[in-house]
Structure formats: C-alpha cells, structure tokens
mmCIF file of C-alpha atoms in Angstrom:
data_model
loop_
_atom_site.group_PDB
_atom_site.id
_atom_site.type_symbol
_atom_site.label_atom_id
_atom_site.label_comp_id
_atom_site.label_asym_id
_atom_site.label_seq_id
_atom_site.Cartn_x
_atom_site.Cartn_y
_atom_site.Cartn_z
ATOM 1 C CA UNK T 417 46.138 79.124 155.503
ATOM 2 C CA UNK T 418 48.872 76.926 156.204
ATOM 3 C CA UNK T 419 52.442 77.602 154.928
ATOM 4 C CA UNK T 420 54.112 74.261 153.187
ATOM 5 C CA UNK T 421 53.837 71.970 150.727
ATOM 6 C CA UNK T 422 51.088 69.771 150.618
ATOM 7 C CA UNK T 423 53.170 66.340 151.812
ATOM 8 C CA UNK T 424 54.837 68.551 154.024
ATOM 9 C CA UNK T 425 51.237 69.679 155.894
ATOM 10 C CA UNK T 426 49.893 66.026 155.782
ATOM 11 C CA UNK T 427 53.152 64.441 158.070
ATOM 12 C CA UNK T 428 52.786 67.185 160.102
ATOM 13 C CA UNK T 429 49.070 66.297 160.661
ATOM 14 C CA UNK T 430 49.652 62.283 160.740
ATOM 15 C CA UNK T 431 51.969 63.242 163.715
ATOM 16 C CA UNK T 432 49.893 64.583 165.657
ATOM 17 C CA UNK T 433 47.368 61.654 165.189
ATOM 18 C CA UNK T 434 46.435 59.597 168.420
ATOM 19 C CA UNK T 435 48.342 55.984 167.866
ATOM 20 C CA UNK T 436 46.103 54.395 170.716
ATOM 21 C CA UNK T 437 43.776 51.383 170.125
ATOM 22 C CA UNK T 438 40.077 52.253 170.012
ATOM 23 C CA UNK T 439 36.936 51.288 168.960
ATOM 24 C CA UNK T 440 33.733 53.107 167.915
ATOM 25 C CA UNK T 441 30.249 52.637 167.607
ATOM 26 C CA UNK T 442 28.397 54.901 165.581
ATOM 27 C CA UNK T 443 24.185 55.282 165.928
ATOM 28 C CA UNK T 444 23.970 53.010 169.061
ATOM 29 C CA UNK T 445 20.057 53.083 169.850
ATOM 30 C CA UNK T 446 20.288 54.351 173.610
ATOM 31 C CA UNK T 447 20.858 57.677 174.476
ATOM 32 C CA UNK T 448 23.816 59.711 175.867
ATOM 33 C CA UNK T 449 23.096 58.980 179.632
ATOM 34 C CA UNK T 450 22.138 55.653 179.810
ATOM 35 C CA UNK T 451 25.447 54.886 178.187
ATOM 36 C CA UNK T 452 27.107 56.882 180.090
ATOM 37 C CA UNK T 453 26.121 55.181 183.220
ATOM 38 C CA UNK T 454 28.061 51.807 181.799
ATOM 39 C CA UNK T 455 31.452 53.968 180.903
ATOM 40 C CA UNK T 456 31.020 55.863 184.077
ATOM 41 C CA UNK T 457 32.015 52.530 185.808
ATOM 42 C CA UNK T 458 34.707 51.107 183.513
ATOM 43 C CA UNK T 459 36.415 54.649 182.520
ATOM 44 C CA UNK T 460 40.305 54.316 184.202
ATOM 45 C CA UNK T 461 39.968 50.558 184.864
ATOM 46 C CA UNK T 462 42.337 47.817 183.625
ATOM 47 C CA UNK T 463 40.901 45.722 180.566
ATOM 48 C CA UNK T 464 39.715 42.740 182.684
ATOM 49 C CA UNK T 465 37.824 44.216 185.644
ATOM 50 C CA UNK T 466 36.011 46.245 183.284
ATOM 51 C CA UNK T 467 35.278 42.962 181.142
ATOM 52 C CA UNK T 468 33.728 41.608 184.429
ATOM 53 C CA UNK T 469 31.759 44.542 185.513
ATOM 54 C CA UNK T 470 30.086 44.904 182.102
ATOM 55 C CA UNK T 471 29.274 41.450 181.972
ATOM 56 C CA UNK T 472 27.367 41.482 185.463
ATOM 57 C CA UNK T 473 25.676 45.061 184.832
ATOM 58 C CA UNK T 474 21.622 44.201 184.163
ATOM 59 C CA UNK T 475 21.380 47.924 181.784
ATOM 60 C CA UNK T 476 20.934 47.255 178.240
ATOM 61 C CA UNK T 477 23.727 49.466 177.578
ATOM 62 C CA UNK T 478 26.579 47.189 178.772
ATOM 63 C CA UNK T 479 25.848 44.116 176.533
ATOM 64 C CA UNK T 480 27.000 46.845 173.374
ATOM 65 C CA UNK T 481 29.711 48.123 175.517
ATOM 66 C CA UNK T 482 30.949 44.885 176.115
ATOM 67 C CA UNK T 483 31.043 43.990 172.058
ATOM 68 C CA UNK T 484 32.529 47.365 171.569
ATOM 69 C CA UNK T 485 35.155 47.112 174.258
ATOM 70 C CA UNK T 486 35.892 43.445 172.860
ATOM 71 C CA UNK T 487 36.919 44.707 169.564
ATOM 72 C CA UNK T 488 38.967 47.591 171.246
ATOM 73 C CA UNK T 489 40.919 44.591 172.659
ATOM 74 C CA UNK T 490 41.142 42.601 169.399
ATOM 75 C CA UNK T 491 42.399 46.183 168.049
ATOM 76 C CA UNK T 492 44.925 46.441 170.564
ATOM 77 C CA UNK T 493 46.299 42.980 169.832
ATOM 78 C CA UNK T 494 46.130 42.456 166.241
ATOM 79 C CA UNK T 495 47.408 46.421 165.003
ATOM 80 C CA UNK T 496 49.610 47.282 167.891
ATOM 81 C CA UNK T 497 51.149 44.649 169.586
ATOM 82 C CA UNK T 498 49.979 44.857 173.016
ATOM 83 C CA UNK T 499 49.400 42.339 175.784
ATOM 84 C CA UNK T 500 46.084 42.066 177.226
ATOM 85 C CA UNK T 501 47.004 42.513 180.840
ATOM 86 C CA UNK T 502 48.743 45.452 180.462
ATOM 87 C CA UNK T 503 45.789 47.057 178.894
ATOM 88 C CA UNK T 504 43.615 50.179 180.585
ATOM 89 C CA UNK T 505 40.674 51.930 179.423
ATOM 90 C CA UNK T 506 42.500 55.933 179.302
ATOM 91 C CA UNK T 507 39.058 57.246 177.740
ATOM 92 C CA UNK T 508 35.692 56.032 176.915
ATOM 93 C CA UNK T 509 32.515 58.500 175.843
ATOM 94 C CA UNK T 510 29.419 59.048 174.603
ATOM 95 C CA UNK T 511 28.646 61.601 172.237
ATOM 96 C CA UNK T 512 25.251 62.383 170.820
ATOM 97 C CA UNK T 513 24.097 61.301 167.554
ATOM 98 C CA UNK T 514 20.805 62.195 165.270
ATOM 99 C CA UNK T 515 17.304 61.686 167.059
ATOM 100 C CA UNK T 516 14.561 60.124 164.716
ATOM 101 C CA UNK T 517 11.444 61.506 165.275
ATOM 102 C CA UNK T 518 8.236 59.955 165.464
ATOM 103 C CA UNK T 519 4.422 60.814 166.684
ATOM 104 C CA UNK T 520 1.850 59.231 169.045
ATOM 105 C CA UNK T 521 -1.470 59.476 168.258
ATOM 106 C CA UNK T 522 -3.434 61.362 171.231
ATOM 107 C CA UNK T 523 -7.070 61.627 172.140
ATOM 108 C CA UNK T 524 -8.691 64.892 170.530
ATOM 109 C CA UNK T 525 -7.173 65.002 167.698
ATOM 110 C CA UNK T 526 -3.631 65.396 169.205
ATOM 111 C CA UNK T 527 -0.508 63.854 168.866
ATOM 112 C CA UNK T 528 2.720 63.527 171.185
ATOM 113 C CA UNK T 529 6.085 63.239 169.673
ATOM 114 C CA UNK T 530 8.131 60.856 170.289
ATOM 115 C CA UNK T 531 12.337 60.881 170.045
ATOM 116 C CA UNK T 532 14.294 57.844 169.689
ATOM 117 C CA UNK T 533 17.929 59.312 170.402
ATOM 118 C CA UNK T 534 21.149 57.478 169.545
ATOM 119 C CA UNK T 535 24.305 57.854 170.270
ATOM 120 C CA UNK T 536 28.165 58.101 168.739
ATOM 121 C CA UNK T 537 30.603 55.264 171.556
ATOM 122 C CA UNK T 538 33.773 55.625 172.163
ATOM 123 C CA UNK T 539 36.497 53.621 173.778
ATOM 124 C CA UNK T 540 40.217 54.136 174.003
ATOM 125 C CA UNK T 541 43.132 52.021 175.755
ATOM 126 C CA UNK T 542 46.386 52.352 176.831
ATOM 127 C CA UNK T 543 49.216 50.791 177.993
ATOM 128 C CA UNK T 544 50.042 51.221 181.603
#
C-alpha cells in the first residue's frame, strides 16, 4: 500500500499522466489486424501525409481511422495549443475488444459459429 495522504498519492499519479493529444475509439467493428494494416502505414508520420494516405487507402478500416485521427487533430488544437503542421503521429494501436458470437445454421443438423470481433483504436500525437 502506498505511504501518503490521499491528495498527496493523487498529484503524484496526475504527474505521471501522459499530457499528449489522443483520440480513441472504443468497439470499432473490424478486427485487430485489419486495423492494424491502416496504422501500420501512418504510425511515425507527420499529421498531413498520414491524412492523405488514409484518404486514398480502399480498406474499410481507414475511413474510421481517418474520423478518429481527425478528432485527434481537433484535440490537439482546441485543449493544447498546437499547430497542425508541427503535428506527428508518436503512437497509434489496436487493441482487442469483446467478440459477439453468433451461429450459422449447417446442413445435418449442425451449426458453425460465427465471431464478429471488434476492436479498442488508439491514436496519439506529438509535437516534433
């Protein structure tokens, strides 16, 4: 258990706190990896280029990417005070989330199963 007062453990805690802009998207209806292939191709690029190379990838992925890395910018703005151009992605990740579970019928009496997975997006910028 901690030593301290209570105020005293909670400033110690909101120090340590990440003060970069992000965004998250929480039960996104794709799984891990075909996110992943979208943030595999913006991770460690400046805000911009990776605004253009969402908005010409054909995957179904990068249309939510591009909402969610949108309001990372807005979030960057708006709370924090940064300029747009000076903007990177430092981290962006999928994470998996709850699969819902469903059944195909099958000839003979037998049945397939069927899981939808979703998944937990996250993006984080940076100044450079």
């Amino acid at each position: 258990m901690a030593k301290g007062h209570r105020s005293q453990i909670k400033r110690e805690r909101n120090a340590q706190k990440d003060t970069r802009p992000s965004a998250k998207l929480s039960f996104a209806r794709m799984s891990v990896q075909k996110a992943c292939f979208v943030l595999d191709a913006i991770r460690g690029k400046d805000v911009t280029t990776a605004l253009a190379i969402v908005a010409y990838n054909p995957r179904y992925a990068s249309g939510v990417i591009e909402k969610l890395l949108k309001s990372a910018i807005a979030n960057a703005e708006n709370n924090n005070g940064m300029k747009v151009e000076d903007l990177y992605i430092a981290e962006c990740y999928a994470n998996k989330g709850p699969t819902m579970k469903r059944i195909r019928p099958r000839a003979q009496g037998r049945a397939y199963r069927i899981e939808k997975r979703m998944s937990h997006i996250t993006i984080v910028l940076d100044e450079k």
